[in-house]
C-alpha cells in the first residue's frame, strides 16, 4: 500500500468512504463529487498509478472490476438504460488520483465524450 495514496487508504479503511463492495482484489465506493446520479469508483486493491503500470498478473483484478461494474449497475437499476465506464490514464486524460480506477456513471443521459 502507498501511504500517501487516497485510494490505498480507502481500500485499507483508513479514510472514510461509502464502500459498496470489497473483496481480496477490488474495492468499490461512491465518488465524493458525483457527476451523475450514480457515480461509483471501482479500484484494484493493489496500487498501480495508471494503466501504464498494469502487469499481466493484474488480469484477475482488472477482470473482476468489470464483473463488479456489471453487478453494481444492476444494483443501481441503471443496467437497461445504460451507463459509462471510464478509466482516465495520465494528465491529458484528466487523471487526478494516481491509483488506477474505473468510473461507473449513469442514471441520466450523458453527452458522448467524443462529441
Ligand atoms: P480521475 O480524474 O479519473 O483521477 O478521477 C478521480 C475521482 O476521484 C474524482 O471523480 C474525484 O471526485 C474522486 N475522489 C477523490 N477523492 C475521493 C475520495 N476521498 N472519495 C471518493 N472519491 C474521491
Ligand atoms: Zn494507491
JSON list of C-alpha atoms and ligand atoms in Angstrom, two decimals:
[
{"chain": "A", "resi": 1, "resn": "UNK", "atom": "CA", "xyz": [0.00, 0.00, 0.00]},
{"chain": "A", "resi": 2, "resn": "UNK", "atom": "CA", "xyz": [1.10, 3.55, -0.76]},
{"chain": "A", "resi": 3, "resn": "UNK", "atom": "CA", "xyz": [0.58, 5.61, 2.38]},
{"chain": "A", "resi": 4, "resn": "UNK", "atom": "CA", "xyz": [0.04, 8.97, 0.70]},
{"chain": "A", "resi": 5, "resn": "UNK", "atom": "CA", "xyz": [-2.44, 7.49, -1.80]},
{"chain": "A", "resi": 6, "resn": "UNK", "atom": "CA", "xyz": [-6.05, 8.39, -1.01]},
{"chain": "A", "resi": 7, "resn": "UNK", "atom": "CA", "xyz": [-7.47, 5.27, -2.68]},
{"chain": "A", "resi": 8, "resn": "UNK", "atom": "CA", "xyz": [-4.98, 2.93, -0.94]},
{"chain": "A", "resi": 9, "resn": "UNK", "atom": "CA", "xyz": [-6.13, 4.47, 2.33]},
{"chain": "A", "resi": 10, "resn": "UNK", "atom": "CA", "xyz": [-9.80, 3.97, 1.39]},
{"chain": "A", "resi": 11, "resn": "UNK", "atom": "CA", "xyz": [-9.07, 0.34, 0.48]},
{"chain": "A", "resi": 12, "resn": "UNK", "atom": "CA", "xyz": [-7.35, -0.11, 3.86]},
{"chain": "A", "resi": 13, "resn": "UNK", "atom": "CA", "xyz": [-10.26, 1.56, 5.69]},
{"chain": "A", "resi": 14, "resn": "UNK", "atom": "CA", "xyz": [-8.05, 4.38, 6.91]},
{"chain": "A", "resi": 15, "resn": "UNK", "atom": "CA", "xyz": [-10.14, 7.06, 5.18]},
{"chain": "A", "resi": 16, "resn": "UNK", "atom": "CA", "xyz": [-13.94, 7.24, 5.21]},
{"chain": "A", "resi": 17, "resn": "UNK", "atom": "CA", "xyz": [-15.85, 6.29, 2.08]},
{"chain": "A", "resi": 18, "resn": "UNK", "atom": "CA", "xyz": [-19.22, 4.89, 1.08]},
{"chain": "A", "resi": 19, "resn": "UNK", "atom": "CA", "xyz": [-17.98, 1.40, 0.30]},
{"chain": "A", "resi": 20, "resn": "UNK", "atom": "CA", "xyz": [-20.34, -0.66, -1.80]},
{"chain": "A", "resi": 21, "resn": "UNK", "atom": "CA", "xyz": [-18.18, -3.72, -2.34]},
{"chain": "A", "resi": 22, "resn": "UNK", "atom": "CA", "xyz": [-14.82, -5.13, -1.30]},
{"chain": "A", "resi": 23, "resn": "UNK", "atom": "CA", "xyz": [-13.06, -8.43, -1.76]},
{"chain": "A", "resi": 24, "resn": "UNK", "atom": "CA", "xyz": [-9.48, -9.64, -1.98]},
{"chain": "A", "resi": 25, "resn": "UNK", "atom": "CA", "xyz": [-8.88, -7.98, -5.35]},
{"chain": "A", "resi": 26, "resn": "UNK", "atom": "CA", "xyz": [-11.08, -4.90, -5.77]},
{"chain": "A", "resi": 27, "resn": "UNK", "atom": "CA", "xyz": [-12.97, -2.21, -3.85]},
{"chain": "A", "resi": 28, "resn": "UNK", "atom": "CA", "xyz": [-15.91, -0.05, -4.97]},
{"chain": "A", "resi": 29, "resn": "UNK", "atom": "CA", "xyz": [-17.10, 3.14, -3.30]},
{"chain": "A", "resi": 30, "resn": "UNK", "atom": "CA", "xyz": [-19.11, 6.23, -4.22]},
{"chain": "A", "resi": 31, "resn": "UNK", "atom": "CA", "xyz": [-17.29, 9.15, -5.83]},
{"chain": "A", "resi": 32, "resn": "UNK", "atom": "CA", "xyz": [-17.14, 12.07, -3.42]},
{"chain": "A", "resi": 33, "resn": "UNK", "atom": "CA", "xyz": [-18.04, 14.56, -6.19]},
{"chain": "A", "resi": 34, "resn": "UNK", "atom": "CA", "xyz": [-20.61, 12.72, -8.33]},
{"chain": "A", "resi": 35, "resn": "UNK", "atom": "CA", "xyz": [-21.15, 13.98, -11.87]},
{"chain": "A", "resi": 36, "resn": "UNK", "atom": "CA", "xyz": [-24.16, 11.69, -12.43]},
{"chain": "A", "resi": 37, "resn": "UNK", "atom": "CA", "xyz": [-26.89, 10.24, -10.18]},
{"chain": "A", "resi": 38, "resn": "UNK", "atom": "CA", "xyz": [-24.81, 7.06, -9.96]},
{"chain": "A", "resi": 39, "resn": "UNK", "atom": "CA", "xyz": [-21.08, 7.68, -9.81]},
{"chain": "A", "resi": 40, "resn": "UNK", "atom": "CA", "xyz": [-19.05, 4.83, -8.34]},
{"chain": "A", "resi": 41, "resn": "UNK", "atom": "CA", "xyz": [-15.32, 4.20, -8.41]},
{"chain": "A", "resi": 42, "resn": "UNK", "atom": "CA", "xyz": [-14.01, 0.65, -8.74]},
{"chain": "A", "resi": 43, "resn": "UNK", "atom": "CA", "xyz": [-10.34, 0.20, -7.92]},
{"chain": "A", "resi": 44, "resn": "UNK", "atom": "CA", "xyz": [-7.86, -2.66, -7.77]},
{"chain": "A", "resi": 45, "resn": "UNK", "atom": "CA", "xyz": [-6.70, -3.14, -4.18]},
{"chain": "A", "resi": 46, "resn": "UNK", "atom": "CA", "xyz": [-3.11, -3.27, -5.40]},
{"chain": "A", "resi": 47, "resn": "UNK", "atom": "CA", "xyz": [-1.75, 0.20, -6.03]},
{"chain": "A", "resi": 48, "resn": "UNK", "atom": "CA", "xyz": [-0.96, 0.99, -9.64]},
{"chain": "A", "resi": 49, "resn": "UNK", "atom": "CA", "xyz": [-0.52, 4.59, -10.68]},
{"chain": "A", "resi": 50, "resn": "UNK", "atom": "CA", "xyz": [-2.28, 4.27, -14.00]},
{"chain": "A", "resi": 51, "resn": "UNK", "atom": "CA", "xyz": [-2.81, 1.87, -16.89]},
{"chain": "A", "resi": 52, "resn": "UNK", "atom": "CA", "xyz": [0.91, 2.37, -17.58]},
{"chain": "A", "resi": 53, "resn": "UNK", "atom": "CA", "xyz": [1.63, 0.18, -14.54]},
{"chain": "A", "resi": 54, "resn": "UNK", "atom": "CA", "xyz": [-0.68, -2.71, -15.41]},
{"chain": "A", "resi": 55, "resn": "UNK", "atom": "CA", "xyz": [1.05, -6.10, -15.31]},
{"chain": "A", "resi": 56, "resn": "UNK", "atom": "CA", "xyz": [-0.05, -9.50, -16.65]},
{"chain": "A", "resi": 57, "resn": "UNK", "atom": "CA", "xyz": [-0.63, -10.66, -13.08]},
{"chain": "A", "resi": 58, "resn": "UNK", "atom": "CA", "xyz": [-3.21, -7.88, -12.64]},
{"chain": "A", "resi": 59, "resn": "UNK", "atom": "CA", "xyz": [-5.59, -9.57, -15.09]},
{"chain": "A", "resi": 60, "resn": "UNK", "atom": "CA", "xyz": [-7.72, -11.16, -12.32]},
{"chain": "A", "resi": 61, "resn": "UNK", "atom": "CA", "xyz": [-8.25, -7.82, -10.57]},
{"chain": "A", "resi": 62, "resn": "UNK", "atom": "CA", "xyz": [-8.90, -5.93, -13.80]},
{"chain": "A", "resi": 63, "resn": "UNK", "atom": "CA", "xyz": [-11.36, -8.58, -14.95]},
{"chain": "A", "resi": 64, "resn": "UNK", "atom": "CA", "xyz": [-13.09, -8.53, -11.56]},
{"chain": "A", "resi": 65, "resn": "UNK", "atom": "CA", "xyz": [-13.58, -4.75, -11.94]},
{"chain": "A", "resi": 66, "resn": "UNK", "atom": "CA", "xyz": [-15.86, -5.42, -14.94]},
{"chain": "A", "resi": 67, "resn": "UNK", "atom": "CA", "xyz": [-17.81, -8.13, -13.14]},
{"chain": "A", "resi": 68, "resn": "UNK", "atom": "CA", "xyz": [-18.38, -5.80, -10.18]},
{"chain": "A", "resi": 69, "resn": "UNK", "atom": "CA", "xyz": [-19.30, -2.96, -12.56]},
{"chain": "A", "resi": 70, "resn": "UNK", "atom": "CA", "xyz": [-21.96, -5.19, -14.03]},
{"chain": "A", "resi": 71, "resn": "UNK", "atom": "CA", "xyz": [-23.34, -6.13, -10.59]},
{"chain": "A", "resi": 72, "resn": "UNK", "atom": "CA", "xyz": [-23.30, -2.57, -9.27]},
{"chain": "A", "resi": 73, "resn": "UNK", "atom": "CA", "xyz": [-25.02, -1.25, -12.41]},
{"chain": "A", "resi": 74, "resn": "UNK", "atom": "CA", "xyz": [-27.75, -3.83, -11.82]},
{"chain": "A", "resi": 75, "resn": "UNK", "atom": "CA", "xyz": [-27.99, -2.92, -8.12]},
{"chain": "A", "resi": 76, "resn": "UNK", "atom": "CA", "xyz": [-28.28, 0.77, -9.02]},
{"chain": "A", "resi": 77, "resn": "UNK", "atom": "CA", "xyz": [-31.03, 0.00, -11.54]},
{"chain": "A", "resi": 78, "resn": "UNK", "atom": "CA", "xyz": [-29.17, 1.52, -14.48]},
{"chain": "A", "resi": 79, "resn": "UNK", "atom": "CA", "xyz": [-28.32, -1.59, -16.46]},
{"chain": "A", "resi": 80, "resn": "UNK", "atom": "CA", "xyz": [-31.09, -1.30, -19.00]},
{"chain": "A", "resi": 81, "resn": "UNK", "atom": "CA", "xyz": [-30.85, 2.40, -19.83]},
{"chain": "A", "resi": 82, "resn": "UNK", "atom": "CA", "xyz": [-27.09, 2.30, -19.77]},
{"chain": "A", "resi": 83, "resn": "UNK", "atom": "CA", "xyz": [-24.02, 3.62, -18.09]},
{"chain": "A", "resi": 84, "resn": "UNK", "atom": "CA", "xyz": [-20.48, 4.63, -18.83]},
{"chain": "A", "resi": 85, "resn": "UNK", "atom": "CA", "xyz": [-17.25, 3.05, -17.63]},
{"chain": "A", "resi": 86, "resn": "UNK", "atom": "CA", "xyz": [-14.28, 5.39, -17.83]},
{"chain": "A", "resi": 87, "resn": "UNK", "atom": "CA", "xyz": [-10.62, 4.95, -16.96]},
{"chain": "A", "resi": 88, "resn": "UNK", "atom": "CA", "xyz": [-8.59, 8.14, -17.23]},
{"chain": "A", "resi": 89, "resn": "UNK", "atom": "CA", "xyz": [-4.89, 7.39, -17.59]},
{"chain": "A", "resi": 90, "resn": "UNK", "atom": "CA", "xyz": [-2.44, 10.25, -17.34]},
{"chain": "A", "resi": 91, "resn": "UNK", "atom": "CA", "xyz": [-2.71, 14.01, -17.29]},
{"chain": "A", "resi": 92, "resn": "UNK", "atom": "CA", "xyz": [-4.00, 14.50, -20.84]},
{"chain": "A", "resi": 93, "resn": "UNK", "atom": "CA", "xyz": [-6.95, 12.26, -19.92]},
{"chain": "A", "resi": 94, "resn": "UNK", "atom": "CA", "xyz": [-7.62, 14.30, -16.78]},
{"chain": "A", "resi": 95, "resn": "UNK", "atom": "CA", "xyz": [-6.45, 11.71, -14.27]},
{"chain": "A", "resi": 96, "resn": "UNK", "atom": "CA", "xyz": [-6.24, 13.39, -10.88]},
{"chain": "A", "resi": 97, "resn": "UNK", "atom": "CA", "xyz": [-5.88, 10.47, -8.47]},
{"chain": "A", "resi": 98, "resn": "UNK", "atom": "CA", "xyz": [-2.95, 8.28, -9.45]},
{"chain": "A", "resi": 99, "resn": "UNK", "atom": "CA", "xyz": [-4.33, 4.97, -8.23]},
{"chain": "A", "resi": 100, "resn": "UNK", "atom": "CA", "xyz": [-5.93, 3.30, -11.23]},
{"chain": "A", "resi": 101, "resn": "UNK", "atom": "CA", "xyz": [-9.73, 3.45, -11.04]},
{"chain": "A", "resi": 102, "resn": "UNK", "atom": "CA", "xyz": [-12.78, 2.82, -13.16]},
{"chain": "A", "resi": 103, "resn": "UNK", "atom": "CA", "xyz": [-15.65, 5.33, -13.03]},
{"chain": "A", "resi": 104, "resn": "UNK", "atom": "CA", "xyz": [-19.14, 3.80, -13.25]},
{"chain": "A", "resi": 105, "resn": "UNK", "atom": "CA", "xyz": [-21.54, 6.60, -14.16]},
{"chain": "A", "resi": 106, "resn": "UNK", "atom": "CA", "xyz": [-25.22, 6.52, -15.03]},
{"chain": "A", "resi": 107, "resn": "UNK", "atom": "CA", "xyz": [-28.74, 7.46, -14.08]},
{"chain": "A", "resi": 108, "resn": "UNK", "atom": "CA", "xyz": [-29.04, 10.19, -16.68]},
{"chain": "A", "resi": 109, "resn": "UNK", "atom": "CA", "xyz": [-28.33, 10.61, -20.38]},
{"chain": "A", "resi": 110, "resn": "UNK", "atom": "CA", "xyz": [-24.73, 11.73, -20.79]},
{"chain": "A", "resi": 111, "resn": "UNK", "atom": "CA", "xyz": [-23.08, 13.65, -23.55]},
{"chain": "A", "resi": 112, "resn": "UNK", "atom": "CA", "xyz": [-20.93, 11.46, -25.70]},
{"chain": "A", "resi": 113, "resn": "UNK", "atom": "CA", "xyz": [-17.31, 12.09, -24.66]},
{"chain": "A", "resi": 114, "resn": "UNK", "atom": "CA", "xyz": [-16.10, 12.10, -28.26]},
{"chain": "A", "resi": 115, "resn": "UNK", "atom": "CA", "xyz": [-18.71, 14.68, -29.27]},
{"chain": "B", "resi": 1, "resn": "LIG", "atom": "P1", "xyz": [-9.82, 10.97, -12.13]},
{"chain": "B", "resi": 1, "resn": "LIG", "atom": "O1", "xyz": [-9.95, 12.36, -12.72]},
{"chain": "B", "resi": 1, "resn": "LIG", "atom": "O2", "xyz": [-10.19, 9.91, -13.10]},
{"chain": "B", "resi": 1, "resn": "LIG", "atom": "O3", "xyz": [-8.46, 10.77, -11.46]},
{"chain": "B", "resi": 1, "resn": "LIG", "atom": "O4", "xyz": [-10.94, 10.90, -11.00]},
{"chain": "B", "resi": 1, "resn": "LIG", "atom": "C1", "xyz": [-10.67, 10.98, -9.63]},
{"chain": "B", "resi": 1, "resn": "LIG", "atom": "C2", "xyz": [-12.02, 10.90, -8.94]},
{"chain": "B", "resi": 1, "resn": "LIG", "atom": "O5", "xyz": [-11.79, 10.61, -7.58]},
{"chain": "B", "resi": 1, "resn": "LIG", "atom": "C3", "xyz": [-12.83, 12.20, -8.99]},
{"chain": "B", "resi": 1, "resn": "LIG", "atom": "O6", "xyz": [-14.07, 11.94, -9.61]},
{"chain": "B", "resi": 1, "resn": "LIG", "atom": "C4", "xyz": [-12.96, 12.58, -7.53]},
{"chain": "B", "resi": 1, "resn": "LIG", "atom": "O7", "xyz": [-14.22, 13.17, -7.23]},
{"chain": "B", "resi": 1, "resn": "LIG", "atom": "C5", "xyz": [-12.78, 11.25, -6.83]},
{"chain": "B", "resi": 1, "resn": "LIG", "atom": "N1", "xyz": [-12.29, 11.32, -5.45]},
{"chain": "B", "resi": 1, "resn": "LIG", "atom": "C6", "xyz": [-11.20, 11.99, -4.99]},
{"chain": "B", "resi": 1, "resn": "LIG", "atom": "N2", "xyz": [-11.06, 11.80, -3.68]},
{"chain": "B", "resi": 1, "resn": "LIG", "atom": "C7", "xyz": [-12.05, 10.97, -3.29]},
{"chain": "B", "resi": 1, "resn": "LIG", "atom": "C8", "xyz": [-12.44, 10.39, -2.04]},
{"chain": "B", "resi": 1, "resn": "LIG", "atom": "N3", "xyz": [-11.77, 10.62, -0.90]},
{"chain": "B", "resi": 1, "resn": "LIG", "atom": "N4", "xyz": [-13.53, 9.58, -2.02]},
{"chain": "B", "resi": 1, "resn": "LIG", "atom": "C9", "xyz": [-14.23, 9.33, -3.15]},
{"chain": "B", "resi": 1, "resn": "LIG", "atom": "N5", "xyz": [-13.91, 9.85, -4.35]},
{"chain": "B", "resi": 1, "resn": "LIG", "atom": "C10", "xyz": [-12.84, 10.66, -4.42]},
{"chain": "B", "resi": 2, "resn": "LIG", "atom": "ZN1", "xyz": [-2.99, 3.61, -4.15]}
]
